[in-house]
Coordinates of C-alpha atoms in Angstrom, one line a residue:
Chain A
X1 CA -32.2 30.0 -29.7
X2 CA -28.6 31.3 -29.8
X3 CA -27.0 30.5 -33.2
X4 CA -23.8 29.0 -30.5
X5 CA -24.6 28.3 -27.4
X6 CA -21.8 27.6 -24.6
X7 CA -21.6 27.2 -20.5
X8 CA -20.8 30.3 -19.5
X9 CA -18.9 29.1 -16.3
X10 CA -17.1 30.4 -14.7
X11 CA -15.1 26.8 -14.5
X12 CA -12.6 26.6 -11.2
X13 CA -10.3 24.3 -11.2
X14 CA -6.9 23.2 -9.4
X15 CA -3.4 23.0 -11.6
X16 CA -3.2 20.1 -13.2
X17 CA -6.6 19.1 -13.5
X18 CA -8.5 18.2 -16.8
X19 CA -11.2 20.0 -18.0
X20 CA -14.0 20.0 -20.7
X21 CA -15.9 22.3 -22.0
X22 CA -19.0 22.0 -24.7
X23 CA -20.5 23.7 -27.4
X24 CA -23.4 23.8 -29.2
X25 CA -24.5 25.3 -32.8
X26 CA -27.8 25.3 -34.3
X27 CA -26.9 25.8 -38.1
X28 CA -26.6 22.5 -39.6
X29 CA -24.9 24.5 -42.5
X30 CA -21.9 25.3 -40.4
X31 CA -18.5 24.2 -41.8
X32 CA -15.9 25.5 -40.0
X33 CA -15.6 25.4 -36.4
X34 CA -12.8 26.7 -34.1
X35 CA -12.1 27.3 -30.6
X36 CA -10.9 30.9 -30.0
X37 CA -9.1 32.1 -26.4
X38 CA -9.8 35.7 -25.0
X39 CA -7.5 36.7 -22.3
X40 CA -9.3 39.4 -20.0
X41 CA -9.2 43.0 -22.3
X42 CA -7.8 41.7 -25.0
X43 CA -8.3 40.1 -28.6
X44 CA -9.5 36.9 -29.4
X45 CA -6.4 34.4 -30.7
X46 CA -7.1 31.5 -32.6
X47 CA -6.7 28.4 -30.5
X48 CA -7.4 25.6 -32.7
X49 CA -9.4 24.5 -35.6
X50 CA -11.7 21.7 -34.6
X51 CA -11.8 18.7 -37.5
X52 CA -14.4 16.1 -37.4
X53 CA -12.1 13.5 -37.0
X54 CA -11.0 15.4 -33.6
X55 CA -7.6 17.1 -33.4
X56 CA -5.1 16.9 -30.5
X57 CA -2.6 19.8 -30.5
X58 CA -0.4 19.1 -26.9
X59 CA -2.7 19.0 -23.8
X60 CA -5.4 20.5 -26.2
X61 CA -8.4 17.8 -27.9
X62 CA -11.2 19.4 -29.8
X63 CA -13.9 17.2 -31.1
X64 CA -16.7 17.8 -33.2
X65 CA -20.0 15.8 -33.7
X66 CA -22.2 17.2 -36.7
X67 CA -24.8 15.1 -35.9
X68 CA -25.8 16.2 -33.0
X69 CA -23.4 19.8 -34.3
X70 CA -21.7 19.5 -30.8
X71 CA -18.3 20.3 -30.2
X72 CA -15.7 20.2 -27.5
X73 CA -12.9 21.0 -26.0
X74 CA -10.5 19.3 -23.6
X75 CA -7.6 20.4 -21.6
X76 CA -5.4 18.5 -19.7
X77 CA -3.0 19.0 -17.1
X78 CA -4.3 22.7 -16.3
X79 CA -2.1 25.5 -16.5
X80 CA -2.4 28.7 -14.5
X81 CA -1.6 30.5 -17.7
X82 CA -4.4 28.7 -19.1
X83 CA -7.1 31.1 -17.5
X84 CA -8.9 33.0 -19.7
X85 CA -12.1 32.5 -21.5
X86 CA -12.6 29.9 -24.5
X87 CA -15.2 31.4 -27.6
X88 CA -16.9 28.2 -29.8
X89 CA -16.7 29.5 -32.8
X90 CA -18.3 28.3 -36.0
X91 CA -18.6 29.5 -39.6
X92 CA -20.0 28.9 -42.8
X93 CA -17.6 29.2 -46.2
X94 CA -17.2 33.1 -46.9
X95 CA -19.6 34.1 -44.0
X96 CA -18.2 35.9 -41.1
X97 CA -17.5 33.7 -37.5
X98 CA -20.2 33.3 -35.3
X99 CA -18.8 33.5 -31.8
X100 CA -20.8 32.0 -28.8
X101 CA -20.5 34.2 -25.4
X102 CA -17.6 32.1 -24.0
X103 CA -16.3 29.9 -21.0
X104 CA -14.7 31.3 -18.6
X105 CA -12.2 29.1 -16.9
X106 CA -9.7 29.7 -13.9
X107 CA -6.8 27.9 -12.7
X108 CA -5.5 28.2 -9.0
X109 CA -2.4 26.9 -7.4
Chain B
X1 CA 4.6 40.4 -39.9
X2 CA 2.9 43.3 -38.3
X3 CA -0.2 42.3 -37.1
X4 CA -4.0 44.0 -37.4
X5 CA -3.5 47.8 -36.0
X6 CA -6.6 49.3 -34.5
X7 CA -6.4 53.3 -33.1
X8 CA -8.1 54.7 -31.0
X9 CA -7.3 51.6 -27.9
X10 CA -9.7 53.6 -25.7
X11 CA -12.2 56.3 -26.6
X12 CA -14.9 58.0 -24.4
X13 CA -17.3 60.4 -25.7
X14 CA -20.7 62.1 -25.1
X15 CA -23.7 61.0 -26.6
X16 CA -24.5 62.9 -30.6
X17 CA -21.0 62.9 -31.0
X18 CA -19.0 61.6 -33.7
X19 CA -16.2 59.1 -33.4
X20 CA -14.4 57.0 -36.0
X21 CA -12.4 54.0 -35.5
X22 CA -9.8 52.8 -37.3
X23 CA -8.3 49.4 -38.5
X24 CA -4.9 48.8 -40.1
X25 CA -5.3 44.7 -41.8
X26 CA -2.0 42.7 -42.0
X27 CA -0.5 43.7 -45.6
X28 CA -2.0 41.1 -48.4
X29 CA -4.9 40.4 -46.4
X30 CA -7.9 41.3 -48.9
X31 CA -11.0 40.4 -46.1
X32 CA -11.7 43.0 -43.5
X33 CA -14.0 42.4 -41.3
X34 CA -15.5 44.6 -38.0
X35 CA -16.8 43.0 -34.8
X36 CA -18.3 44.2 -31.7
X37 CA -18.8 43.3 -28.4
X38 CA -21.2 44.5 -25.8
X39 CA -20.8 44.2 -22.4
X40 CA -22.8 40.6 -21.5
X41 CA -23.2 39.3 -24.8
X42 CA -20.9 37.5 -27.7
X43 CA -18.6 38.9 -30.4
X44 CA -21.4 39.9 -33.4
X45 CA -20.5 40.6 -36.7
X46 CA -21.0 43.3 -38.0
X47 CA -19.7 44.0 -41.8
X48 CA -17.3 42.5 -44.2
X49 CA -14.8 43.7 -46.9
X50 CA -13.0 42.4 -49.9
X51 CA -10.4 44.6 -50.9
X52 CA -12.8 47.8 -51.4
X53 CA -16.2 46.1 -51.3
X54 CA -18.3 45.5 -48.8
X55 CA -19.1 42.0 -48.8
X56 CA -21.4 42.0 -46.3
X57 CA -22.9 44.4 -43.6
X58 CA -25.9 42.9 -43.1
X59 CA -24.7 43.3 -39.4
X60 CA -24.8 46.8 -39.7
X61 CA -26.8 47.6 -36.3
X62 CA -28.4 51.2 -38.0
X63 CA -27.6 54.0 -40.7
X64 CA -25.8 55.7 -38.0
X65 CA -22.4 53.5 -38.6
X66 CA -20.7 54.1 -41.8
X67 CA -17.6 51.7 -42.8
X68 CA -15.3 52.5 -45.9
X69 CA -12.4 51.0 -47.1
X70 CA -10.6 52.9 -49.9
X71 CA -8.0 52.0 -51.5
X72 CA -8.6 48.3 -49.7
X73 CA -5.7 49.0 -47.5
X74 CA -7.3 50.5 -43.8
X75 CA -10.5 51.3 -42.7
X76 CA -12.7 53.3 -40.7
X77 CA -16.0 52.7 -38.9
X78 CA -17.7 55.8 -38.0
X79 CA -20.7 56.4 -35.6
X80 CA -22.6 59.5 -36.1
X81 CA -23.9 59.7 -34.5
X82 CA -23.5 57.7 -31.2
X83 CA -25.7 56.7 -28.5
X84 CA -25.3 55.1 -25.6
X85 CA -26.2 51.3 -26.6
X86 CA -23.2 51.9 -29.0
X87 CA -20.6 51.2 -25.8
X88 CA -18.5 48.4 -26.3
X89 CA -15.2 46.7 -27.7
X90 CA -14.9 47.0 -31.6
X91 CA -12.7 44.5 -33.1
X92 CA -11.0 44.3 -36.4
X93 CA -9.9 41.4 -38.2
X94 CA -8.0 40.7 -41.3
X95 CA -7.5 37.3 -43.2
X96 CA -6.5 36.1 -46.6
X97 CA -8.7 33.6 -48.5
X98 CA -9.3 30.5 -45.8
X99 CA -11.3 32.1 -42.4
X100 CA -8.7 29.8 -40.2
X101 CA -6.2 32.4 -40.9
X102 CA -8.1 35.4 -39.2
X103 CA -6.5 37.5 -36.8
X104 CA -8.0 40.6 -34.4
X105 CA -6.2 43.6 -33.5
X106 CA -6.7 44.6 -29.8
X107 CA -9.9 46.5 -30.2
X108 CA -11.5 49.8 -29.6
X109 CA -12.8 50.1 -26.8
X110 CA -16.1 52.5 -27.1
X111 CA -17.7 54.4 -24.2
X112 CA -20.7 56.7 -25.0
X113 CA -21.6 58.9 -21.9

């Protein structure tokens, strides 16, 4: 079982539409958890933290569930400058960042 | 702020060769770390510095990658030497204390023909 396992997509969806994407992780030890953005050949960029109370940062909501160690991420009101892919990342304190494969999303006009 | 500096951005050599990559960290930041990515598959870890010391490397894929850090200013990841399954995007990160504050430079990206 991957250690951070995420729908690979690709996700298509129209401007302005709302999207969700999920995450799983399998180590219950995990303490930190992020959600990282990849824009095609380049670096990963932090996009939020995720906190378990669930953090809104403009038309971005990331919630996390440690019980069932599930996390998400919401977008509203798509932007085509929003296309790129999204990496669930967790970690555990003073371990490295376990990155899942990624979600891939694309926004048309 | 200048940001994580990685050179070579593109490399391309033939298999047994040597090639070593290298990673400037944002000034102050005493972790280090090195990524890769193969084509198909996530980001993996693969070894960790603080300051000088290598943290961890149990990520290490084989004997034939060698990371330093002297000094605990830049570092190097060499392959020697390389083969084929080594292909793929090497990433550097630097952060200070809290592992929120990470940031990659661009990469290197690696093909072994």
């Amino acid at each position: 079982r991957k250690e951070v396992e995420q729908d690979p997509g690709p996700f298509n969806v129209p401007e302005g539409a709302t999207v969700a994407f999920n995450c799983t992780y399998s180590n219950s030890a995990s303490q930190s958890f992020f959600w990282y953005r990849q824009d095609c050949r380049k670096e990963p960029k932090l996009l939020m933290s995720v906190y378990s109370s669930g953090n809104e940062d403009g038309r971005f909501t990331a919630q996390l569930n440690r019980a069932s160690q599930y996390i998400s991420l919401l977008i509203r009101d798509s932007k085509l400058s929003d296309s790129a892919t999204y990496l669930c990342v967790v970690n555990q304190a003073g371990t490295a960042l376990i990155f899942g494969k990624g979600t891939t999303l694309s926004v048309s006009s | 702020e200048a940001g994580v500096t990685q050179f070579p951005s593109h490399s391309v050599i033939e298999k047994g060769q040597t090639v070593t990559l290298r990673c400037d960290p944002i000034s102050g930041h005493d972790n280090l770390y090195w990524y890769r990515r193969v084509m198909g598959k996530e980001i993996k870890f693969l070894l960790h510095f603080v300051k000088e010391s290598k943290q961890d490397e149990s990520g290490m894929p084989n004997n034939r990658f060698l990371a330093e850090r002297t000094g605990g200013t830049y570092s190097t990841l060499k392959v020697q030497p390389a083969e084929l399954e080594d292909s793929g995007v090497y990433f550097c990160a630097s952060s200070q204390v809290n592992p929120s504050g990470y940031t990659f430079g661009s990469g290197t990206r690696l093909t072994v023909v």
